[in-house]
mmCIF file of C-alpha atoms in Angstrom:
data_model
loop_
_atom_site.group_PDB
_atom_site.id
_atom_site.type_symbol
_atom_site.label_atom_id
_atom_site.label_comp_id
_atom_site.label_asym_id
_atom_site.label_seq_id
_atom_site.Cartn_x
_atom_site.Cartn_y
_atom_site.Cartn_z
ATOM 1 C CA MET N 1 19.928 -14.604 35.535
ATOM 2 C CA GLN N 2 19.065 -15.421 31.908
ATOM 3 C CA ARG N 3 15.592 -16.554 32.944
ATOM 4 C CA LEU N 4 15.053 -13.311 34.826
ATOM 5 C CA ILE N 5 16.053 -11.309 31.754
ATOM 6 C CA LEU N 6 13.723 -13.350 29.531
ATOM 7 C CA VAL N 7 10.831 -12.946 31.986
ATOM 8 C CA THR N 8 11.492 -9.201 32.195
ATOM 9 C CA LEU N 9 11.555 -8.850 28.413
ATOM 10 C CA GLY N 10 8.382 -10.917 28.107
ATOM 11 C CA CYS N 11 6.561 -8.764 30.639
ATOM 12 C CA PHE N 12 7.754 -5.621 28.883
ATOM 13 C CA TRP N 13 6.460 -6.925 25.531
ATOM 14 C CA LEU N 14 3.074 -7.785 27.040
ATOM 15 C CA PHE N 15 2.859 -4.368 28.668
ATOM 16 C CA MET N 16 3.673 -2.525 25.431
ATOM 17 C CA THR N 17 1.199 -4.656 23.494
ATOM 18 C CA TRP N 18 -1.490 -3.827 26.033
ATOM 19 C CA GLN N 19 -0.640 -0.121 25.821
ATOM 20 C CA LEU N 20 -0.850 -0.187 22.021
ATOM 21 C CA TRP N 21 -4.193 -1.940 22.249
ATOM 22 C CA ARG N 22 -5.433 0.721 24.653
ATOM 23 C CA VAL N 23 -4.346 3.503 22.335
ATOM 24 C CA GLU N 24 -6.000 1.794 19.369
ATOM 25 C CA TYR N 25 -9.243 0.541 20.888
ATOM 26 C CA ALA N 26 -9.696 1.791 24.461
ATOM 27 C CA GLY N 27 -13.175 3.210 24.938
ATOM 28 C CA GLN N 28 -14.181 2.254 21.404
ATOM 29 C CA LYS N 29 -16.835 -0.331 20.689
ATOM 30 C CA LEU N 30 -17.514 -2.256 17.516
ATOM 31 C CA GLY N 31 -19.282 0.037 15.095
ATOM 32 C CA ALA N 32 -17.655 3.147 16.542
ATOM 33 C CA ALA N 33 -16.772 5.743 13.916
ATOM 34 C CA VAL N 34 -13.133 6.483 13.102
ATOM 35 C CA GLY N 35 -11.881 9.400 11.040
ATOM 36 C CA ILE N 36 -11.125 8.317 7.484
ATOM 37 C CA SER N 37 -7.848 10.278 7.568
ATOM 38 C CA THR N 38 -6.596 7.954 10.312
ATOM 39 C CA VAL N 39 -7.230 4.858 8.219
ATOM 40 C CA TRP N 40 -5.899 6.442 5.021
ATOM 41 C CA ASP N 41 -2.668 7.403 6.785
ATOM 42 C CA LYS N 42 -2.226 3.805 7.973
ATOM 43 C CA VAL N 43 -2.894 2.390 4.494
ATOM 44 C CA ARG N 44 -0.355 4.582 2.707
ATOM 45 C CA ARG N 45 2.278 3.938 5.420
ATOM 46 C CA ALA N 46 1.610 0.206 5.795
ATOM 47 C CA PRO N 47 4.868 -1.715 6.336
ATOM 48 C CA ASP N 48 3.564 -4.919 4.720
ATOM 49 C CA ASP N 49 2.333 -5.775 1.250
ATOM 50 C CA SER N 50 -0.974 -7.575 0.796
ATOM 51 C CA HIS N 51 -1.321 -10.622 -1.462
ATOM 52 C CA LEU N 52 -4.978 -10.729 -2.437
ATOM 53 C CA GLN N 53 -6.880 -13.405 -4.310
ATOM 54 C CA ILE N 54 -9.950 -12.503 -6.364
ATOM 55 C CA VAL N 55 -12.741 -14.921 -5.460
ATOM 56 C CA HIS N 56 -16.432 -15.233 -6.252
ATOM 57 C CA ALA N 57 -17.639 -15.920 -2.726
ATOM 58 C CA PRO N 58 -20.989 -17.661 -3.464
ATOM 59 C CA SER N 59 -19.341 -20.269 -5.698
ATOM 60 C CA GLY N 60 -15.863 -20.249 -4.159
ATOM 61 C CA GLN N 61 -14.380 -19.875 -7.641
ATOM 62 C CA LEU N 62 -10.855 -18.442 -7.857
ATOM 63 C CA LEU N 63 -10.789 -15.713 -10.512
ATOM 64 C CA GLY N 64 -7.340 -14.170 -10.100
ATOM 65 C CA GLU N 65 -4.890 -12.482 -7.765
ATOM 66 C CA LEU N 66 -2.844 -9.334 -7.209
ATOM 67 C CA ASP N 67 -0.258 -7.770 -4.907
ATOM 68 C CA TRP N 68 -1.057 -4.491 -3.132
ATOM 69 C CA GLU N 69 2.239 -2.704 -2.391
ATOM 70 C CA PRO N 70 2.306 0.634 -0.518
ATOM 71 C CA ARG N 71 5.567 2.569 -0.202
ATOM 72 C CA VAL N 72 6.673 5.720 1.589
ATOM 73 C CA LEU N 73 8.963 7.800 -0.641
ATOM 74 C CA THR N 74 11.811 9.520 1.224
ATOM 75 C CA ASP N 75 14.901 11.521 0.323
ATOM 76 C CA SER N 76 17.705 8.969 0.546
ATOM 77 C CA THR N 77 20.471 11.247 -0.783
ATOM 78 C CA SER N 78 21.328 12.745 2.604
ATOM 79 C CA ARG N 79 20.619 9.812 4.876
ATOM 80 C CA VAL N 80 22.281 10.028 8.292
ATOM 81 C CA GLU N 81 21.979 7.258 10.846
ATOM 82 C CA GLY N 82 19.370 8.155 13.439
ATOM 83 C CA GLN N 83 18.003 11.046 11.387
ATOM 84 C CA ILE N 84 14.267 11.215 10.721
ATOM 85 C CA LEU N 85 13.821 11.016 6.961
ATOM 86 C CA LYS N 86 11.752 13.643 5.180
ATOM 87 C CA ILE N 87 8.746 12.132 3.411
ATOM 88 C CA ASP N 88 8.639 13.173 -0.237
ATOM 89 C CA GLY N 89 5.498 11.267 -1.150
ATOM 90 C CA TYR N 90 3.703 7.963 -1.309
ATOM 91 C CA GLU N 91 3.297 5.199 -3.864
ATOM 92 C CA LEU N 92 0.465 2.689 -4.114
ATOM 93 C CA GLU N 93 1.043 -0.137 -6.567
ATOM 94 C CA VAL N 94 -1.079 -3.031 -7.796
ATOM 95 C CA ASP N 95 1.442 -5.541 -9.122
ATOM 96 C CA ASN N 96 1.264 -9.041 -10.616
ATOM 97 C CA GLY N 97 -2.462 -8.704 -11.284
ATOM 98 C CA ILE N 98 -3.943 -11.759 -13.016
ATOM 99 C CA LEU N 99 -7.497 -12.507 -14.160
ATOM 100 C CA LEU N 100 -8.113 -16.130 -15.078
ATOM 101 C CA LEU N 101 -10.386 -16.412 -18.093
ATOM 102 C CA GLY N 102 -12.429 -19.374 -19.268
ATOM 103 C CA PRO N 103 -11.016 -22.658 -20.583
ATOM 104 C CA ASP N 104 -8.655 -22.153 -23.542
ATOM 105 C CA GLN N 105 -9.131 -18.363 -23.304
ATOM 106 C CA GLY N 106 -5.848 -17.559 -21.585
ATOM 107 C CA GLN N 107 -5.546 -14.848 -18.960
ATOM 108 C CA ALA N 108 -5.413 -11.103 -18.485
ATOM 109 C CA ARG N 109 -2.591 -9.384 -16.594
ATOM 110 C CA PHE N 110 -2.877 -5.907 -15.169
ATOM 111 C CA GLY N 111 -1.082 -3.402 -12.983
ATOM 112 C CA LEU N 112 -1.568 0.065 -11.524
ATOM 113 C CA ASP N 113 0.908 2.529 -10.058
ATOM 114 C CA LEU N 114 -0.160 5.733 -8.274
ATOM 115 C CA VAL N 115 2.458 8.228 -7.076
ATOM 116 C CA MET N 116 1.446 11.072 -4.730
ATOM 117 C CA ASP N 117 3.310 13.947 -3.137
ATOM 118 C CA ALA N 118 3.653 14.443 0.624
ATOM 119 C CA ASP N 119 0.162 16.011 0.724
ATOM 120 C CA SER N 120 -1.350 12.957 -1.043
ATOM 121 C CA LYS N 121 -1.997 14.895 -4.252
ATOM 122 C CA TRP N 122 -1.575 12.649 -7.264
ATOM 123 C CA GLN N 123 1.473 13.127 -9.488
ATOM 124 C CA THR N 124 1.392 10.174 -11.895
ATOM 125 C CA VAL N 125 -0.972 7.306 -12.606
ATOM 126 C CA ARG N 126 0.150 4.360 -14.707
ATOM 127 C CA ILE N 127 -2.141 1.513 -15.821
ATOM 128 C CA ASN N 128 -1.268 -1.459 -17.994
ATOM 129 C CA PHE N 129 -3.397 -4.322 -19.275
ATOM 130 C CA ARG N 130 -2.330 -7.393 -21.264
ATOM 131 C CA LYS N 131 -4.501 -10.123 -22.737
ATOM 132 C CA LEU N 132 -2.628 -13.392 -23.313
ATOM 133 C CA ASP N 133 -3.928 -16.428 -25.162
ATOM 134 C CA ALA N 134 -3.775 -20.008 -23.885
ATOM 135 C CA GLU N 135 -0.137 -20.283 -25.104
ATOM 136 C CA ASN N 136 0.871 -17.008 -23.375
ATOM 137 C CA ASN N 137 1.090 -15.118 -26.667
ATOM 138 C CA LEU N 138 0.132 -11.448 -26.567
ATOM 139 C CA ASP N 139 -3.359 -10.769 -27.914
ATOM 140 C CA LEU N 140 -3.627 -7.186 -26.739
ATOM 141 C CA TYR N 141 -1.718 -4.589 -24.726
ATOM 142 C CA LEU N 142 -3.222 -1.328 -23.503
ATOM 143 C CA GLY N 143 -1.225 1.143 -21.437
ATOM 144 C CA ALA N 144 -2.099 4.535 -19.961
ATOM 145 C CA LEU N 145 0.079 7.138 -18.234
ATOM 146 C CA ALA N 146 -1.382 10.344 -16.770
ATOM 147 C CA THR N 147 0.788 13.109 -15.289
ATOM 148 C CA ALA N 148 -0.314 16.021 -13.142
ATOM 149 C CA THR N 149 2.492 18.335 -14.261
ATOM 150 C CA ASN N 150 1.367 18.611 -17.875
ATOM 151 C CA GLN N 151 -2.228 17.379 -17.417
ATOM 152 C CA ALA N 152 -1.810 14.875 -20.244
ATOM 153 C CA LEU N 153 -2.852 11.286 -20.833
ATOM 154 C CA ASN N 154 -0.622 9.014 -22.910
ATOM 155 C CA LEU N 155 -2.255 5.915 -24.382
ATOM 156 C CA GLY N 156 -0.547 2.971 -26.039
ATOM 157 C CA LEU N 157 -2.076 0.068 -27.923
ATOM 158 C CA GLU N 158 -0.388 -3.080 -29.201
ATOM 159 C CA LEU N 159 -2.030 -5.843 -31.218
ATOM 160 C CA PRO N 160 -0.383 -8.780 -33.028
ATOM 161 C CA ASN N 161 -0.028 -6.713 -36.217
ATOM 162 C CA TYR N 162 -0.575 -3.161 -35.021
ATOM 163 C CA THR N 163 1.054 -0.658 -32.621
ATOM 164 C CA ASN N 164 0.127 2.961 -31.915
ATOM 165 C CA GLN N 165 0.525 5.693 -29.288
ATOM 166 C CA ILE N 166 -1.324 8.968 -28.775
ATOM 167 C CA GLN N 167 -1.376 11.826 -26.272
ATOM 168 C CA MET N 168 -4.435 13.811 -25.257
ATOM 169 C CA PRO N 169 -5.275 16.477 -22.633
ATOM 170 C CA LEU N 170 -6.780 15.044 -19.466
ATOM 171 C CA GLU N 171 -9.672 17.461 -19.776
ATOM 172 C CA ASP N 172 -10.751 15.715 -22.994
ATOM 173 C CA MET N 173 -11.653 12.627 -20.984
ATOM 174 C CA ARG N 174 -14.672 14.518 -19.653
ATOM 175 C CA ASP N 175 -15.953 15.134 -23.162
ATOM 176 C CA PRO N 176 -17.332 11.813 -24.479
ATOM 177 C CA ARG N 177 -17.062 12.975 -28.085
ATOM 178 C CA LYS N 178 -13.413 13.991 -27.813
ATOM 179 C CA PHE N 179 -12.538 10.871 -25.822
ATOM 180 C CA THR N 180 -14.232 8.582 -28.340
ATOM 181 C CA LYS N 181 -12.446 10.310 -31.205
ATOM 182 C CA ALA N 182 -9.102 9.839 -29.418
ATOM 183 C CA LEU N 183 -9.782 6.105 -28.917
ATOM 184 C CA LEU N 184 -10.624 5.722 -32.583
ATOM 185 C CA ALA N 185 -7.367 7.474 -33.459
ATOM 186 C CA LEU N 186 -5.531 5.097 -31.133
ATOM 187 C CA ARG N 187 -7.036 2.139 -32.954
ATOM 188 C CA GLY N 188 -6.168 3.695 -36.311
ATOM 189 C CA THR N 189 -9.647 3.469 -37.806
ATOM 190 C CA GLY N 190 -10.183 4.891 -41.263
ATOM 191 C CA LYS N 191 -11.871 8.194 -41.996
ATOM 192 C CA LEU N 192 -15.189 6.655 -43.051
ATOM 193 C CA THR N 193 -15.350 4.397 -39.975
ATOM 194 C CA THR N 194 -14.503 7.331 -37.709
ATOM 195 C CA ILE N 195 -17.255 9.513 -39.218
ATOM 196 C CA THR N 196 -19.835 6.711 -38.968
ATOM 197 C CA THR N 197 -18.898 5.853 -35.377
ATOM 198 C CA MET N 198 -18.901 9.491 -34.254
ATOM 199 C CA PHE N 199 -22.336 9.991 -35.826
ATOM 200 C CA ALA N 200 -23.684 7.020 -33.846
ATOM 201 C CA ILE N 201 -21.998 8.197 -30.617
ATOM 202 C CA ASN N 202 -23.383 11.724 -30.986
ATOM 203 C CA LYS N 203 -26.876 10.344 -31.545
ATOM 204 C CA LEU N 204 -26.663 8.117 -28.455
ATOM 205 C CA LEU N 205 -25.367 10.974 -26.301
ATOM 206 C CA ASP N 206 -28.139 13.289 -27.487
ATOM 207 C CA GLU N 207 -30.793 10.635 -26.799
ATOM 208 C CA ALA N 208 -29.328 9.961 -23.341
ATOM 209 C CA ASN N 209 -29.185 13.725 -22.675
ATOM 210 C CA LEU N 210 -25.666 13.425 -21.268
ATOM 211 C CA GLY N 211 -24.508 16.795 -22.527
ATOM 212 C CA THR N 212 -20.891 17.524 -23.371
ATOM 213 C CA GLN N 213 -19.211 16.814 -20.004
ATOM 214 C CA LEU N 214 -18.946 13.639 -17.936
ATOM 215 C CA ASN N 215 -18.343 13.670 -14.192
ATOM 216 C CA PHE N 216 -15.932 10.927 -13.111
ATOM 217 C CA SER N 217 -15.804 12.002 -9.468
ATOM 218 C CA PHE N 218 -17.529 10.117 -6.670
ATOM 219 C CA GLU N 219 -17.988 10.977 -3.033
ATOM 220 C CA LEU N 220 -15.170 9.643 -0.900
ATOM 221 C CA PRO N 221 -16.041 8.057 2.457
ATOM 222 C CA ARG N 222 -15.670 10.408 5.393
ATOM 223 C CA LYS N 223 -15.623 7.830 8.178
ATOM 224 C CA ALA N 224 -14.565 4.285 8.890
ATOM 225 C CA HIS N 225 -15.957 1.996 11.570
ATOM 226 C CA LEU N 226 -14.452 -0.508 13.969
ATOM 227 C CA ASP N 227 -15.484 -4.037 13.079
ATOM 228 C CA ARG N 228 -14.405 -7.685 13.170
ATOM 229 C CA LEU N 229 -12.886 -9.373 10.152
ATOM 230 C CA PRO N 230 -15.658 -11.586 8.720
ATOM 231 C CA GLY N 231 -15.225 -15.163 7.589
ATOM 232 C CA VAL N 232 -12.288 -16.095 9.866
ATOM 233 C CA ARG N 233 -12.187 -18.057 13.115
ATOM 234 C CA SER N 234 -10.062 -15.591 15.071
ATOM 235 C CA ASP N 235 -11.446 -12.406 16.597
ATOM 236 C CA ILE N 236 -9.543 -9.836 14.533
ATOM 237 C CA LYS N 237 -10.467 -6.183 15.006
ATOM 238 C CA VAL N 238 -10.258 -4.073 11.862
ATOM 239 C CA TYR N 239 -11.301 -0.801 10.318
ATOM 240 C CA ARG N 240 -14.178 -1.123 7.855
ATOM 241 C CA VAL N 241 -14.498 1.496 5.129
ATOM 242 C CA ASP N 242 -17.800 1.521 3.215
ATOM 243 C CA PHE N 243 -18.120 3.307 -0.114
ATOM 244 C CA GLU N 244 -19.902 3.179 -3.485
ATOM 245 C CA PRO N 245 -17.590 3.061 -6.536
ATOM 246 C CA LEU N 246 -20.786 3.332 -8.599
ATOM 247 C CA LYS N 247 -24.204 4.465 -7.453
ATOM 248 C CA GLY N 248 -26.097 1.527 -6.017
ATOM 249 C CA TRP N 249 -22.962 -0.681 -5.902
ATOM 250 C CA PRO N 250 -21.841 -0.773 -2.249
ATOM 251 C CA ALA N 251 -18.359 -2.025 -1.388
ATOM 252 C CA SER N 252 -16.327 -2.416 1.798
ATOM 253 C CA VAL N 253 -12.615 -2.526 2.600
ATOM 254 C CA TYR N 254 -11.334 -4.151 5.805
ATOM 255 C CA VAL N 255 -7.983 -2.830 7.065
ATOM 256 C CA ASN N 256 -5.995 -3.993 10.078
ATOM 257 C CA PRO N 257 -4.446 -1.478 12.538
ATOM 258 C CA THR N 258 -1.101 -1.512 10.687
ATOM 259 C CA GLY N 259 -2.747 -0.529 7.386
ATOM 260 C CA GLU N 260 -2.630 -3.926 5.685
ATOM 261 C CA ILE N 261 -5.648 -4.666 3.495
ATOM 262 C CA LEU N 262 -7.293 -7.892 4.616
ATOM 263 C CA LEU N 263 -10.528 -8.032 2.628
ATOM 264 C CA VAL N 264 -12.337 -6.093 -0.090
ATOM 265 C CA ARG N 265 -16.008 -6.891 -0.639
ATOM 266 C CA LEU N 266 -17.484 -5.902 -3.995
ATOM 267 C CA PRO N 267 -21.015 -6.155 -5.395
ATOM 268 C CA GLN N 268 -22.458 -9.476 -6.582
ATOM 269 C CA GLY N 269 -20.352 -11.547 -4.190
ATOM 270 C CA TYR N 270 -16.873 -10.752 -5.532
ATOM 271 C CA GLU N 271 -14.112 -10.455 -2.926
ATOM 272 C CA LEU N 272 -10.392 -9.755 -2.685
ATOM 273 C CA ARG N 273 -9.045 -11.897 0.173
ATOM 274 C CA ASN N 274 -5.696 -11.620 1.941
ATOM 275 C CA THR N 275 -4.107 -15.073 1.757
ATOM 276 C CA HIS N 276 -2.410 -14.665 5.154
ATOM 277 C CA TYR N 277 -5.854 -14.614 6.794
ATOM 278 C CA TYR N 278 -8.098 -16.576 4.438
ATOM 279 C CA GLY N 279 -5.658 -19.150 3.093
ATOM 280 C CA ILE N 280 -4.889 -19.904 -0.533
ATOM 281 C CA ALA N 281 -7.799 -20.756 -2.806
ATOM 282 C CA ARG N 282 -7.242 -23.196 -5.649
ATOM 283 C CA ARG N 283 -8.717 -22.950 -9.113
ATOM 284 C CA ARG N 284 -11.255 -25.647 -9.826
ATOM 285 C CA THR N 285 -10.677 -27.753 -12.887
ATOM 286 C CA GLN N 286 -13.552 -28.118 -15.295
#
């Protein structure tokens, strides 16, 4: 009787797996286009975190690592067993980011936290960066917090013998002159240094004919494509999203059907590799 139950459960699992595969891939060939909204929805709802190592692929050199942690934000105040929770928003976090610097130069640690509402409109963005020396003493800290409600950017700077914080309107980031002046204020430069630096910046901007406004937007990808995960022995079907963070700098993100990020390919051979699929790279000693 127990064997019959186990066989029945096994057959049921195989059947459901086959059905899920049909829903995901039936009638679709490698290279087939997939709506970007489908992939984006999977990424923001992914049940698993991704531990990614930063590697220079041509040399195999390990450069750092980070954790990609998506979360669905729900209202937990009125939770009832069996009730479908109302989604309040989404959170995408880069945690435990480390960049390994050269010998005796220490390391840099970084993090990013993006909170969106239920319609995927951004609410807050938080970025932090720390430079540590070879003895793990703080050389530099730079933090930024932007909020959609008041359209403000808060910047914080900490050096061994200096600390300062400023707030500026987000719109000022598009004006290179205003943004440069705010950074100089953050650093606490003197009046003469500020005037000299602003004169040089204005001259460079005029010569480059950049005008008074900068455009930080870039065209988001509209489609993804079915592909195989490169560089692994198994035949793993994924979504591939191609985009250009900067003009002429193509990049690709490989996402599995559950939304987990498996590989990010950047220009000049830099990659972010999921350790569950590519193994753990070791830093080479000099």
